[in-house]
């Protein structure tokens, strides 16, 4: 029998202190909360805290603080000194890992085993990795002549989504600080708490005031930050629609931008693949974080002659997954992040069924409170169906078939996006050929959803531009024009 249960574990919530209300973190200190909005636990709809809605004047103050820090202490600091702050932040994240894991799970709805084993340790790893670069930038191959030290842009405005709140913050702040920039960051409206706890970490690490500023709010706050005339560079992760609006709004200005946007990844299974291993990869590919992952393997392309076998094994395995209280260490799937996201998933799945797909979910009783969607497999999907073309961002797998490797490539590339892809096969030569043919920023072979700070991540086409992570990720945060100063 499938085990679907909801058993809140309130005692584990004592691990982290959540304030009743939060101000903004500007110039090294928290402001007094004024206009606030609630942030809720999507697993049970209880209010966790009130957070401040930053208006244009707050954005001005945060940008001014970042400018002062850039032109003052941070801009004059050596890379070696900056690196020490990044190391310190990384260590504090490790020391406070349980607090961050619990807070992230409460605010986001994702299972505690994911925040504990992925979000928090990988966030710390990003700070460790970038700490190492801070005093070696001239060796990163970034400058035009190879002889100049790459220079920071100045004040960076960063806007992040709700699916990996702490991890996206780390992907943004660590390279910005390592390269000598200062930051104003806006977390997503539905998941602001881990960014506010991170502000405490900055204080604990004695990071100079104004180097990192955290302003909470909705899309209007993001827009005010992006359009602020004293912001030199924008780093945005979020939907393709908002990414396009940002690109339009900064067109014609001197602002630099990197846009990490949506995806519709193909996870491609050939008949010679180790099927049991592939089934595990398909599951982690689409059900990790309830499928609310930009690089989720949301389109399964399976070779026609193994389709029935793969789908049967997949369904059997899905019946063993546990959907329930995200705070329970045994839960495999947690809650959907918001009512709006749940409505979007529901509407797209209904559209898929109306267009002819067959819908299947394991037997399950979902909690009455909170935002929940069962793991869902859609078979008989064709390339024109909305569930094959649009990003669902939920625990929904669309299954398509192919006969030849050429057909697999054509179908995988038949998308407006180009963020990631997966290939499951025994043949090394086929992996290399597929990796070359697939228009995706990341191609995983016989695995899926592997993240490492040393490895650049980013997309082609409507998945955006710029890379995060690795040496390539530093490029976005520096100007590499040769210096005109002569000594
Ligand atoms: P969005 O709705 O685009 O929101 C992203 C962030 O932008 C939020 O902080 C949002 O504020 C803010 N925002 C909204 N309107 C804005 C505007 N006009 N100007 C500036 N900022 C604005 O995306 P989401 O729903 O949070 O996240 C899901 C999307 O992110 C998916 O498409 C997913 O694929 C993508 N994503 C991509 C990646 C990479 S690395 N490519 C990683 C994770 C997620 P509010 O929260 O208040 O709306």
Short mmCIF file of C-alpha atoms and ligand atoms in Angstrom, two decimals:
data_model
loop_
_atom_site.label_atom_id
_atom_site.label_comp_id
_atom_site.label_asym_id
_atom_site.label_seq_id
_atom_site.Cartn_x
_atom_site.Cartn_y
_atom_site.Cartn_z
CA UNK A 1 0.00 0.00 0.00
CA UNK A 2 1.27 3.50 -0.72
CA UNK A 3 2.11 5.48 2.38
CA UNK A 4 0.66 8.96 2.16
CA UNK A 5 0.37 10.63 5.47
CA UNK A 6 0.52 13.96 7.16
CA UNK A 7 1.88 14.04 10.68
CA UNK A 8 3.14 17.46 11.76
CA UNK A 9 6.22 17.31 13.95
CA UNK A 10 5.97 20.58 15.93
CA UNK A 11 8.83 19.83 18.31
CA UNK A 12 11.43 20.17 15.53
CA UNK A 13 10.24 23.74 14.91
CA UNK A 14 11.89 24.79 18.17
CA UNK A 15 15.28 24.58 16.43
CA UNK A 16 14.91 28.01 14.89
CA UNK A 17 13.62 31.26 16.32
CA UNK A 18 11.19 33.03 14.05
CA UNK A 19 10.49 36.66 14.91
CA UNK A 20 6.93 37.97 14.78
CA UNK A 21 7.94 40.61 12.26
CA UNK A 22 11.03 41.54 10.28
CA UNK A 23 12.41 44.82 9.03
CA UNK A 24 14.69 45.26 6.04
CA UNK A 25 18.42 44.64 6.33
CA UNK A 26 20.06 47.86 5.17
CA UNK A 27 23.55 49.16 5.93
CA UNK A 28 24.32 46.37 8.36
CA UNK A 29 21.20 46.73 10.53
CA UNK A 30 17.53 45.78 10.51
CA UNK A 31 15.05 48.62 10.03
CA UNK A 32 11.89 48.78 12.10
CA UNK A 33 9.09 46.85 10.34
CA UNK A 34 6.53 49.23 8.82
CA UNK A 35 4.22 48.10 6.03
CA UNK A 36 4.29 44.33 6.30
CA UNK A 37 2.80 41.25 4.66
CA UNK A 38 2.57 37.71 6.02
CA UNK A 39 4.73 34.81 4.93
CA UNK A 40 3.03 31.48 5.47
CA UNK A 41 3.88 27.83 5.82
CA UNK A 42 2.49 26.28 2.64
CA UNK A 43 2.12 22.88 4.34
CA UNK A 44 -0.59 24.12 6.71
CA UNK A 45 -1.29 27.76 5.77
CA UNK A 46 -0.25 29.11 9.19
CA UNK A 47 1.40 32.53 9.29
CA UNK A 48 5.10 32.21 10.13
CA UNK A 49 5.95 35.93 10.34
CA UNK A 50 5.22 39.38 8.99
CA UNK A 51 7.89 40.79 6.68
CA UNK A 52 8.37 44.31 5.35
CA UNK A 53 7.28 45.49 1.95
CA UNK A 54 10.17 47.64 0.70
CA UNK A 55 9.05 50.70 -1.23
CA UNK A 56 11.07 52.91 -3.62
CA UNK A 57 12.57 54.96 -0.75
CA UNK A 58 13.80 51.78 0.95
CA UNK A 59 15.33 50.65 -2.33
CA UNK A 60 17.09 54.03 -2.56
CA UNK A 61 18.49 53.60 0.96
CA UNK A 62 19.68 50.05 0.28
CA UNK A 63 21.36 51.02 -2.99
CA UNK A 64 22.98 54.07 -1.34
CA UNK A 65 24.33 51.84 1.46
CA UNK A 66 25.72 49.39 -1.09
CA UNK A 67 27.31 52.30 -3.00
CA UNK A 68 28.97 53.67 0.15
CA UNK A 69 30.33 50.25 1.02
CA UNK A 70 31.62 49.76 -2.52
CA UNK A 71 33.34 53.11 -2.62
CA UNK A 72 34.56 52.71 0.93
CA UNK A 73 35.85 49.73 2.78
CA UNK A 74 34.83 46.92 0.41
CA UNK A 75 36.13 48.50 -2.76
CA UNK A 76 39.52 49.06 -1.14
CA UNK A 77 39.83 45.64 0.46
CA UNK A 78 42.25 43.09 -0.96
CA UNK A 79 40.90 39.88 -2.44
CA UNK A 80 42.59 37.90 0.34
CA UNK A 81 40.67 39.88 2.98
CA UNK A 82 37.37 39.52 1.11
CA UNK A 83 38.00 35.80 0.90
CA UNK A 84 38.24 35.60 4.70
CA UNK A 85 34.71 37.03 5.02
CA UNK A 86 33.38 34.49 2.53
CA UNK A 87 35.06 31.66 4.43
CA UNK A 88 33.56 32.97 7.65
CA UNK A 89 30.08 33.10 6.14
CA UNK A 90 30.48 29.56 4.82
CA UNK A 91 31.49 28.28 8.25
CA UNK A 92 28.60 30.02 9.98
CA UNK A 93 26.17 28.53 7.44
CA UNK A 94 27.54 25.11 8.34
CA UNK A 95 27.32 25.81 12.06
CA UNK A 96 23.73 27.03 11.73
CA UNK A 97 22.74 24.42 9.15
CA UNK A 98 19.89 22.94 11.20
CA UNK A 99 18.30 26.35 11.73
CA UNK A 100 18.50 27.13 8.03
CA UNK A 101 17.15 23.71 7.02
CA UNK A 102 14.14 23.99 9.33
CA UNK A 103 13.38 27.59 8.40
CA UNK A 104 13.64 26.88 4.69
CA UNK A 105 11.36 23.87 4.96
CA UNK A 106 8.76 25.82 6.95
CA UNK A 107 8.75 28.77 4.57
CA UNK A 108 9.04 26.86 1.30
CA UNK A 109 7.28 23.53 1.92
CA UNK A 110 10.10 21.31 0.64
CA UNK A 111 11.05 18.17 2.59
CA UNK A 112 13.52 18.62 5.43
CA UNK A 113 15.75 15.88 4.04
CA UNK A 114 16.27 18.04 0.93
CA UNK A 115 17.02 21.28 2.79
CA UNK A 116 19.30 19.34 5.18
CA UNK A 117 21.18 17.37 2.48
CA UNK A 118 21.08 19.72 -0.51
CA UNK A 119 20.00 23.35 -0.07
CA UNK A 120 22.05 24.24 2.99
CA UNK A 121 25.26 22.26 2.34
CA UNK A 122 25.40 23.31 -1.31
CA UNK A 123 24.82 26.95 -0.29
CA UNK A 124 27.77 26.72 2.14
CA UNK A 125 29.83 25.04 -0.60
CA UNK A 126 29.24 28.04 -2.87
CA UNK A 127 30.69 30.38 -0.27
CA UNK A 128 33.70 28.10 0.30
CA UNK A 129 34.30 27.79 -3.42
CA UNK A 130 34.08 31.52 -4.11
CA UNK A 131 36.16 32.37 -1.05
CA UNK A 132 38.95 30.53 -2.82
CA UNK A 133 38.64 32.68 -5.93
CA UNK A 134 38.66 36.07 -4.17
CA UNK A 135 42.46 36.45 -4.20
CA UNK A 136 43.08 34.61 -7.48
CA UNK A 137 40.88 36.52 -9.92
CA UNK A 138 43.80 37.54 -12.11
CA UNK A 139 44.39 33.84 -12.78
CA UNK A 140 40.79 33.11 -13.75
CA UNK A 141 41.40 33.98 -17.39
CA UNK A 142 38.82 36.76 -17.26
CA UNK A 143 40.64 39.85 -18.48
CA UNK A 144 41.07 40.77 -22.11
CA UNK A 145 44.85 40.93 -22.01
CA UNK A 146 45.32 38.28 -19.39
CA UNK A 147 47.49 40.74 -17.48
CA UNK A 148 44.90 42.95 -15.76
CA UNK A 149 43.08 42.21 -12.55
CA UNK A 150 39.37 42.01 -13.44
CA UNK A 151 37.36 44.81 -11.83
CA UNK A 152 33.97 44.60 -10.13
CA UNK A 153 30.95 46.37 -11.62
CA UNK A 154 30.02 48.10 -8.35
CA UNK A 155 26.50 47.74 -6.94
CA UNK A 156 24.66 44.59 -8.00
CA UNK A 157 20.87 44.25 -7.76
CA UNK A 158 19.85 40.62 -7.33
CA UNK A 159 16.33 39.21 -7.56
CA UNK A 160 15.68 35.55 -6.78
CA UNK A 161 12.76 33.06 -6.89
CA UNK A 162 11.12 30.93 -4.22
CA UNK A 163 12.12 27.42 -5.24
CA UNK A 164 15.64 27.41 -3.70
CA UNK A 165 15.63 30.57 -1.58
CA UNK A 166 18.90 30.09 0.30
CA UNK A 167 20.71 28.31 -2.51
CA UNK A 168 19.80 30.96 -5.09
CA UNK A 169 20.96 33.60 -2.62
CA UNK A 170 24.30 31.79 -2.32
CA UNK A 171 24.62 31.47 -6.11
CA UNK A 172 24.13 35.23 -6.33
CA UNK A 173 25.91 36.71 -3.31
CA UNK A 174 29.04 34.50 -3.17
CA UNK A 175 30.43 35.36 -6.64
CA UNK A 176 29.39 39.02 -6.30
CA UNK A 177 31.35 39.44 -3.05
CA UNK A 178 34.30 37.36 -4.18
CA UNK A 179 34.76 39.69 -7.16
CA UNK A 180 34.48 42.83 -5.01
CA UNK A 181 30.92 43.99 -5.74
CA UNK A 182 28.35 45.00 -3.14
CA UNK A 183 24.81 43.68 -3.19
CA UNK A 184 21.15 44.54 -2.75
CA UNK A 185 19.12 41.32 -2.88
CA UNK A 186 15.37 40.81 -3.04
CA UNK A 187 14.14 37.35 -2.14
CA UNK A 188 10.78 36.06 -3.40
CA UNK A 189 7.64 37.29 -1.69
CA UNK A 190 6.64 33.80 -0.50
CA UNK A 191 10.06 32.74 0.86
CA UNK A 192 11.85 35.68 2.50
CA UNK A 193 12.86 34.10 5.82
CA UNK A 194 16.12 32.34 4.99
CA UNK A 195 17.44 35.54 3.36
CA UNK A 196 16.62 37.41 6.57
CA UNK A 197 18.41 34.76 8.63
CA UNK A 198 21.33 35.14 6.23
CA UNK A 199 21.37 38.85 7.10
CA UNK A 200 22.05 37.77 10.69
CA UNK A 201 24.91 35.63 9.42
CA UNK A 202 26.41 38.72 7.75
CA UNK A 203 26.27 40.51 11.09
CA UNK A 204 27.77 37.52 12.87
CA UNK A 205 30.60 37.42 10.32
CA UNK A 206 31.25 41.16 10.91
CA UNK A 207 30.78 41.83 7.22
CA UNK A 208 31.19 45.59 6.78
CA UNK A 209 27.87 47.48 6.76
CA UNK A 210 26.26 47.90 3.35
CA UNK A 211 28.15 45.11 1.57
CA UNK A 212 25.01 42.95 1.65
CA UNK A 213 21.52 44.48 1.90
CA UNK A 214 18.35 42.37 1.93
CA UNK A 215 15.09 44.03 0.95
CA UNK A 216 11.87 42.04 1.08
CA UNK A 217 8.77 42.75 -0.96
CA UNK A 218 6.86 41.69 -4.04
CA UNK A 219 7.49 42.15 -7.75
CA UNK A 220 7.22 45.94 -7.40
CA UNK A 221 10.26 45.93 -5.10
CA UNK A 222 12.13 43.81 -7.63
CA UNK A 223 11.21 46.18 -10.41
CA UNK A 224 12.28 49.27 -8.40
CA UNK A 225 15.63 47.60 -7.72
CA UNK A 226 16.18 46.56 -11.32
CA UNK A 227 15.31 50.04 -12.60
CA UNK A 228 17.30 51.93 -9.99
CA UNK A 229 19.75 54.25 -11.80
CA UNK A 230 22.60 53.59 -9.35
CA UNK A 231 22.60 49.82 -9.81
CA UNK A 232 25.41 48.74 -12.12
CA UNK A 233 24.47 45.15 -12.73
CA UNK A 234 21.36 42.97 -12.46
CA UNK A 235 21.41 39.28 -11.63
CA UNK A 236 17.96 37.76 -11.96
CA UNK A 237 16.66 34.23 -11.55
CA UNK A 238 13.00 33.61 -12.20
CA UNK A 239 10.42 33.17 -14.90
CA UNK A 240 11.07 33.83 -18.56
CA UNK A 241 8.23 36.39 -18.68
CA UNK A 242 9.71 38.54 -15.91
CA UNK A 243 13.20 38.02 -17.36
CA UNK A 244 12.04 39.42 -20.69
CA UNK A 245 10.40 42.40 -18.94
CA UNK A 246 13.67 43.09 -17.13
CA UNK A 247 15.68 42.87 -20.37
CA UNK A 248 13.29 45.39 -21.93
CA UNK A 249 13.41 47.74 -18.96
CA UNK A 250 17.22 47.98 -18.91
CA UNK A 251 17.65 48.11 -22.69
CA UNK A 252 19.63 51.20 -23.64
CA UNK A 253 21.15 51.62 -20.18
CA UNK A 254 24.73 50.77 -19.25
CA UNK A 255 23.53 48.05 -16.88
CA UNK A 256 24.89 44.56 -17.27
CA UNK A 257 22.52 41.65 -16.70
CA UNK A 258 22.47 37.92 -16.29
CA UNK A 259 19.12 36.14 -16.58
CA UNK A 260 18.59 32.59 -15.32
CA UNK A 261 15.11 31.66 -16.48
CA UNK A 262 12.78 28.72 -17.01
CA UNK A 263 13.28 25.25 -18.46
CA UNK A 264 11.55 22.22 -19.92
CA UNK A 265 14.23 19.58 -19.73
CA UNK A 266 14.13 16.29 -21.58
CA UNK A 267 15.25 13.22 -19.65
CA UNK A 268 16.08 10.74 -22.41
CA UNK A 269 16.10 7.00 -21.73
CA UNK A 270 17.52 4.61 -24.36
CA UNK A 271 16.69 0.92 -24.44
CA UNK A 272 20.24 -0.03 -23.42
CA UNK A 273 20.09 2.09 -20.24
CA UNK A 274 20.25 0.46 -16.80
CA UNK A 275 16.47 0.74 -16.37
CA UNK A 276 16.25 0.55 -12.57
CA UNK A 277 18.89 3.25 -12.23
CA UNK A 278 17.13 5.33 -14.88
CA UNK A 279 13.83 5.05 -13.00
CA UNK A 280 15.53 6.46 -9.89
CA UNK A 281 16.95 9.28 -12.02
CA UNK A 282 13.56 10.02 -13.58
CA UNK A 283 12.04 10.24 -10.10
CA UNK A 284 14.66 12.51 -8.63
CA UNK A 285 14.65 14.46 -11.90
CA UNK A 286 11.01 15.46 -11.62
CA UNK A 287 9.90 14.93 -8.02
CA UNK A 288 12.86 16.59 -6.25
CA UNK A 289 11.45 19.78 -4.67
CA UNK A 290 7.98 18.76 -6.00
CA UNK A 291 9.23 19.46 -9.53
CA UNK A 292 9.57 23.16 -8.72
CA UNK A 293 13.02 23.17 -10.26
CA UNK A 294 14.10 25.15 -13.32
CA UNK A 295 16.11 22.20 -14.63
CA UNK A 296 13.52 19.52 -13.67
CA UNK A 297 13.38 16.53 -16.04
CA UNK A 298 9.76 17.31 -16.81
CA UNK A 299 9.66 15.62 -20.23
CA UNK A 300 10.53 11.94 -20.18
CA UNK A 301 11.61 10.83 -23.66
CA UNK A 302 11.71 7.05 -23.59
CA UNK A 303 12.67 4.75 -26.43
CA UNK A 304 9.50 3.18 -27.75
CA UNK A 305 10.49 -0.48 -27.20
CA UNK A 306 11.08 0.06 -23.44
CA UNK A 307 8.23 2.52 -22.84
CA UNK A 308 5.87 0.04 -21.18
CA UNK A 309 8.61 -1.45 -19.01
CA UNK A 310 9.86 1.95 -17.86
CA UNK A 311 6.38 3.33 -17.14
CA UNK A 312 5.38 0.20 -15.20
CA UNK A 313 8.53 0.37 -13.04
CA UNK A 314 8.06 4.07 -12.55
CA UNK A 315 4.52 3.63 -11.28
CA UNK A 316 5.56 0.83 -8.92
CA UNK A 317 8.32 3.01 -7.49
CA UNK A 318 6.02 6.02 -7.15
CA UNK A 319 3.70 3.96 -4.99
CA UNK A 320 6.45 3.74 -2.38
CA UNK A 321 7.05 7.51 -2.12
CA UNK A 322 5.74 9.38 0.89
CA UNK A 323 3.99 12.69 0.42
CA UNK A 324 3.41 14.54 3.67
CA UNK A 325 4.65 16.83 6.39
CA UNK A 326 7.82 18.45 5.03
CA UNK A 327 9.24 18.49 8.57
CA UNK A 328 9.08 14.69 8.74
CA UNK A 329 12.47 13.23 7.76
CA UNK A 330 10.70 10.38 5.96
CA UNK A 331 8.73 12.59 3.58
CA UNK A 332 9.84 12.37 -0.05
CA UNK A 333 7.53 15.07 -1.34
CA UNK A 334 6.33 18.13 0.53
CA UNK A 335 3.90 20.95 -0.18
CA UNK A 336 3.60 23.19 -3.24
CA UNK A 337 4.99 26.62 -2.43
CA UNK A 338 1.87 28.73 -2.90
CA UNK A 339 -1.80 28.67 -3.81
CA UNK A 340 -0.98 30.48 -7.07
CA UNK A 341 1.53 27.78 -8.02
CA UNK A 342 -0.89 25.00 -7.07
CA UNK A 343 -3.58 26.58 -9.26
CA UNK A 344 -1.16 26.81 -12.16
CA UNK A 345 -0.14 23.15 -11.87
CA UNK A 346 -3.78 22.05 -11.60
CA UNK A 347 -4.82 24.08 -14.65
CA UNK A 348 -1.96 22.75 -16.79
CA UNK A 349 -2.63 19.13 -15.86
CA UNK A 350 -6.31 19.60 -16.68
CA UNK A 351 -5.30 21.10 -20.03
CA UNK A 352 -3.09 18.07 -20.66
CA UNK A 353 -5.97 15.68 -20.02
CA UNK A 354 -8.30 17.78 -22.22
CA UNK A 355 -5.72 17.54 -25.01
CA UNK A 356 -5.65 13.74 -24.78
CA UNK A 357 -2.98 12.78 -22.21
CA UNK A 358 -3.72 9.99 -19.75
CA UNK A 359 -3.27 11.03 -16.10
CA UNK A 360 -2.04 8.69 -13.35
CA UNK A 361 -1.16 9.25 -9.68
CA UNK A 362 -0.57 6.75 -6.91
CA UNK A 363 -3.49 6.35 -4.53
CA UNK A 364 -3.22 9.10 -1.94
CA UNK A 365 -5.07 11.23 0.56
CA UNK A 366 -3.64 14.71 0.70
CA UNK A 367 -4.00 16.94 3.77
CA UNK A 368 -7.04 19.22 3.75
CA UNK A 369 -4.97 22.25 4.78
CA UNK A 370 -2.03 23.54 2.79
CA UNK A 371 -1.12 23.32 -0.88
CA UNK A 372 -0.65 19.79 -2.12
CA UNK A 373 -0.45 18.05 -5.47
CA UNK A 374 0.13 14.31 -5.88
CA UNK A 375 3.02 12.96 -7.95
CA UNK A 376 1.53 12.67 -11.42
CA UNK A 377 2.49 10.89 -14.62
CA UNK A 378 0.96 11.92 -17.95
CA UNK A 379 1.31 9.32 -20.70
CA UNK A 380 0.31 9.58 -24.36
CA UNK A 381 1.62 13.14 -24.48
CA UNK A 382 2.37 14.59 -27.89
CA UNK A 383 4.82 17.36 -28.68
CA UNK A 384 2.14 19.98 -29.25
CA UNK A 385 0.40 19.47 -25.90
CA UNK A 386 0.77 22.34 -23.46
CA UNK A 387 2.17 19.90 -20.88
CA UNK A 388 4.99 19.16 -23.33
CA UNK A 389 5.78 22.78 -24.13
CA UNK A 390 5.04 24.89 -21.04
CA UNK A 391 6.96 24.80 -17.79
CA UNK A 392 4.61 23.21 -15.22
CA UNK A 393 6.94 23.67 -12.22
CA UNK A 394 5.22 20.93 -10.27
CA UNK A 395 5.38 17.16 -9.59
CA UNK A 396 4.14 16.26 -13.05
CA UNK A 397 5.98 14.10 -15.58
CA UNK A 398 4.99 14.20 -19.26
CA UNK A 399 5.96 10.99 -21.09
CA UNK A 400 6.78 10.97 -24.81
CA UNK A 401 8.47 8.35 -26.96
CA UNK A 402 11.11 8.20 -29.71
CA UNK A 403 12.59 5.53 -31.96
CA UNK A 404 16.05 6.75 -33.03
CA UNK A 405 18.72 8.92 -31.38
CA UNK A 406 18.13 11.56 -34.09
CA UNK A 407 14.44 11.66 -33.22
CA UNK A 408 15.31 11.93 -29.51
CA UNK A 409 17.53 14.93 -30.20
CA UNK A 410 14.91 16.60 -32.41
CA UNK A 411 12.19 16.17 -29.79
CA UNK A 412 14.43 17.19 -26.89
CA UNK A 413 15.45 20.38 -28.72
CA UNK A 414 11.88 21.14 -29.75
CA UNK A 415 11.35 23.65 -26.94
CA UNK A 416 11.74 27.36 -26.42
CA UNK A 417 13.98 26.58 -23.45
CA UNK A 418 17.49 25.14 -23.20
CA UNK A 419 18.58 24.78 -19.61
CA UNK A 420 19.30 21.10 -18.98
CA UNK A 421 18.84 17.56 -20.27
CA UNK A 422 19.55 14.00 -19.16
CA UNK A 423 20.73 10.98 -21.15
CA UNK A 424 20.50 7.38 -19.98
CA UNK A 425 22.46 4.88 -22.04
CA UNK A 426 25.28 2.40 -21.71
CA UNK A 427 27.17 3.75 -24.72
CA UNK A 428 29.83 6.36 -23.97
CA UNK A 429 29.99 7.44 -27.62
CA UNK A 430 26.25 8.08 -27.64
CA UNK A 431 26.53 10.21 -24.49
CA UNK A 432 29.17 12.38 -26.14
CA UNK A 433 27.16 12.66 -29.37
CA UNK A 434 23.98 13.57 -27.51
CA UNK A 435 25.78 16.13 -25.32
CA UNK A 436 27.04 17.76 -28.49
CA UNK A 437 23.62 17.78 -30.18
CA UNK A 438 21.42 18.86 -27.28
CA UNK A 439 20.84 22.61 -26.99
CA UNK A 440 20.99 22.64 -23.21
CA UNK A 441 23.38 24.40 -20.85
CA UNK A 442 23.82 21.26 -18.75
CA UNK A 443 23.62 17.66 -19.95
CA UNK A 444 23.68 14.97 -17.27
CA UNK A 445 24.60 11.41 -18.26
CA UNK A 446 23.22 8.50 -16.25
CA UNK A 447 22.37 10.89 -13.45
CA UNK A 448 20.21 13.99 -12.97
CA UNK A 449 20.03 17.14 -10.84
CA UNK A 450 23.68 17.12 -9.80
CA UNK A 451 24.91 20.53 -8.64
CA UNK A 452 28.40 21.59 -7.81
CA UNK A 453 29.83 25.07 -7.32
CA UNK A 454 32.75 24.27 -9.63
CA UNK A 455 30.43 23.61 -12.55
CA UNK A 456 28.84 26.44 -14.58
CA UNK A 457 25.05 26.38 -14.80
CA UNK A 458 22.88 28.36 -17.20
CA UNK A 459 20.81 28.18 -20.33
CA UNK A 460 20.40 28.61 -24.05
CA UNK A 461 17.46 30.25 -25.80
CA UNK A 462 14.63 31.41 -23.50
CA UNK A 463 16.36 29.87 -20.47
CA UNK A 464 18.39 33.07 -20.32
CA UNK A 465 22.01 34.11 -20.57
CA UNK A 466 25.06 34.09 -18.35
CA UNK A 467 26.41 31.26 -16.23
CA UNK A 468 26.48 30.74 -12.46
CA UNK A 469 29.14 28.66 -10.77
CA UNK A 470 32.62 27.69 -11.84
CA UNK A 471 35.12 30.07 -13.40
CA UNK A 472 32.50 31.10 -15.98
CA UNK A 473 30.18 32.34 -13.24
CA UNK A 474 32.76 34.96 -12.21
CA UNK A 475 32.64 36.56 -15.65
CA UNK A 476 29.23 38.07 -15.00
CA UNK A 477 30.52 40.01 -12.01
CA UNK A 478 33.59 41.67 -13.46
CA UNK A 479 34.50 44.01 -16.19
CA UNK A 480 37.40 42.68 -18.18
CA UNK A 481 38.31 45.72 -20.27
CA UNK A 482 42.04 46.41 -20.00
CA UNK A 483 42.92 49.15 -17.53
CA UNK A 484 43.99 52.47 -19.06
CA UNK A 485 46.07 53.46 -16.01
CA UNK A 486 49.78 53.50 -16.54
CA UNK A 487 52.25 53.71 -13.72
P1 LIG B 1 9.10 35.08 -11.03
O1 LIG B 1 7.67 35.27 -10.87
O2 LIG B 1 9.74 35.54 -12.29
O3 LIG B 1 9.78 35.80 -9.78
C1 LIG B 1 11.16 35.81 -9.56
C2 LIG B 1 11.52 37.00 -8.71
O4 LIG B 1 11.30 38.20 -9.46
C3 LIG B 1 10.69 37.14 -7.45
O5 LIG B 1 11.49 37.67 -6.43
C4 LIG B 1 9.62 38.13 -7.89
O6 LIG B 1 8.97 38.78 -6.83
C5 LIG B 1 10.43 39.08 -8.73
N1 LIG B 1 9.68 39.88 -9.69
C6 LIG B 1 8.41 39.72 -10.12
N2 LIG B 1 8.10 40.66 -11.03
C7 LIG B 1 9.20 41.43 -11.19
C8 LIG B 1 9.53 42.55 -12.01
N3 LIG B 1 8.66 43.07 -12.87
N4 LIG B 1 10.77 43.09 -11.93
C9 LIG B 1 11.69 42.57 -11.08
N5 LIG B 1 11.44 41.50 -10.28
C10 LIG B 1 10.22 40.93 -10.34
O7 LIG B 1 9.54 33.57 -10.88
P2 LIG B 1 9.13 32.58 -9.71
O8 LIG B 1 7.74 32.15 -9.95
O9 LIG B 1 9.48 33.14 -8.39
O10 LIG B 1 10.15 31.37 -9.96
C11 LIG B 1 9.89 30.36 -10.83
C12 LIG B 1 10.65 30.57 -12.13
O11 LIG B 1 12.05 30.73 -11.87
C13 LIG B 1 10.53 29.38 -13.04
O12 LIG B 1 10.28 29.79 -14.35
C14 LIG B 1 11.91 28.73 -12.94
O13 LIG B 1 12.26 27.96 -14.05
C15 LIG B 1 12.80 29.89 -12.76
N6 LIG B 1 14.06 29.50 -12.14
C16 LIG B 1 15.17 29.47 -12.92
C17 LIG B 1 16.38 29.05 -12.37
C18 LIG B 1 17.59 29.05 -13.27
S1 LIG B 1 19.01 28.88 -12.57
N7 LIG B 1 17.49 29.19 -14.55
C19 LIG B 1 16.46 28.67 -11.05
C20 LIG B 1 15.32 28.69 -10.27
C21 LIG B 1 14.11 29.12 -10.84
P3 LIG B 1 7.68 38.04 -6.18
O14 LIG B 1 8.16 36.87 -5.48
O15 LIG B 1 7.08 39.01 -5.28
O16 LIG B 1 6.78 37.73 -7.34
#
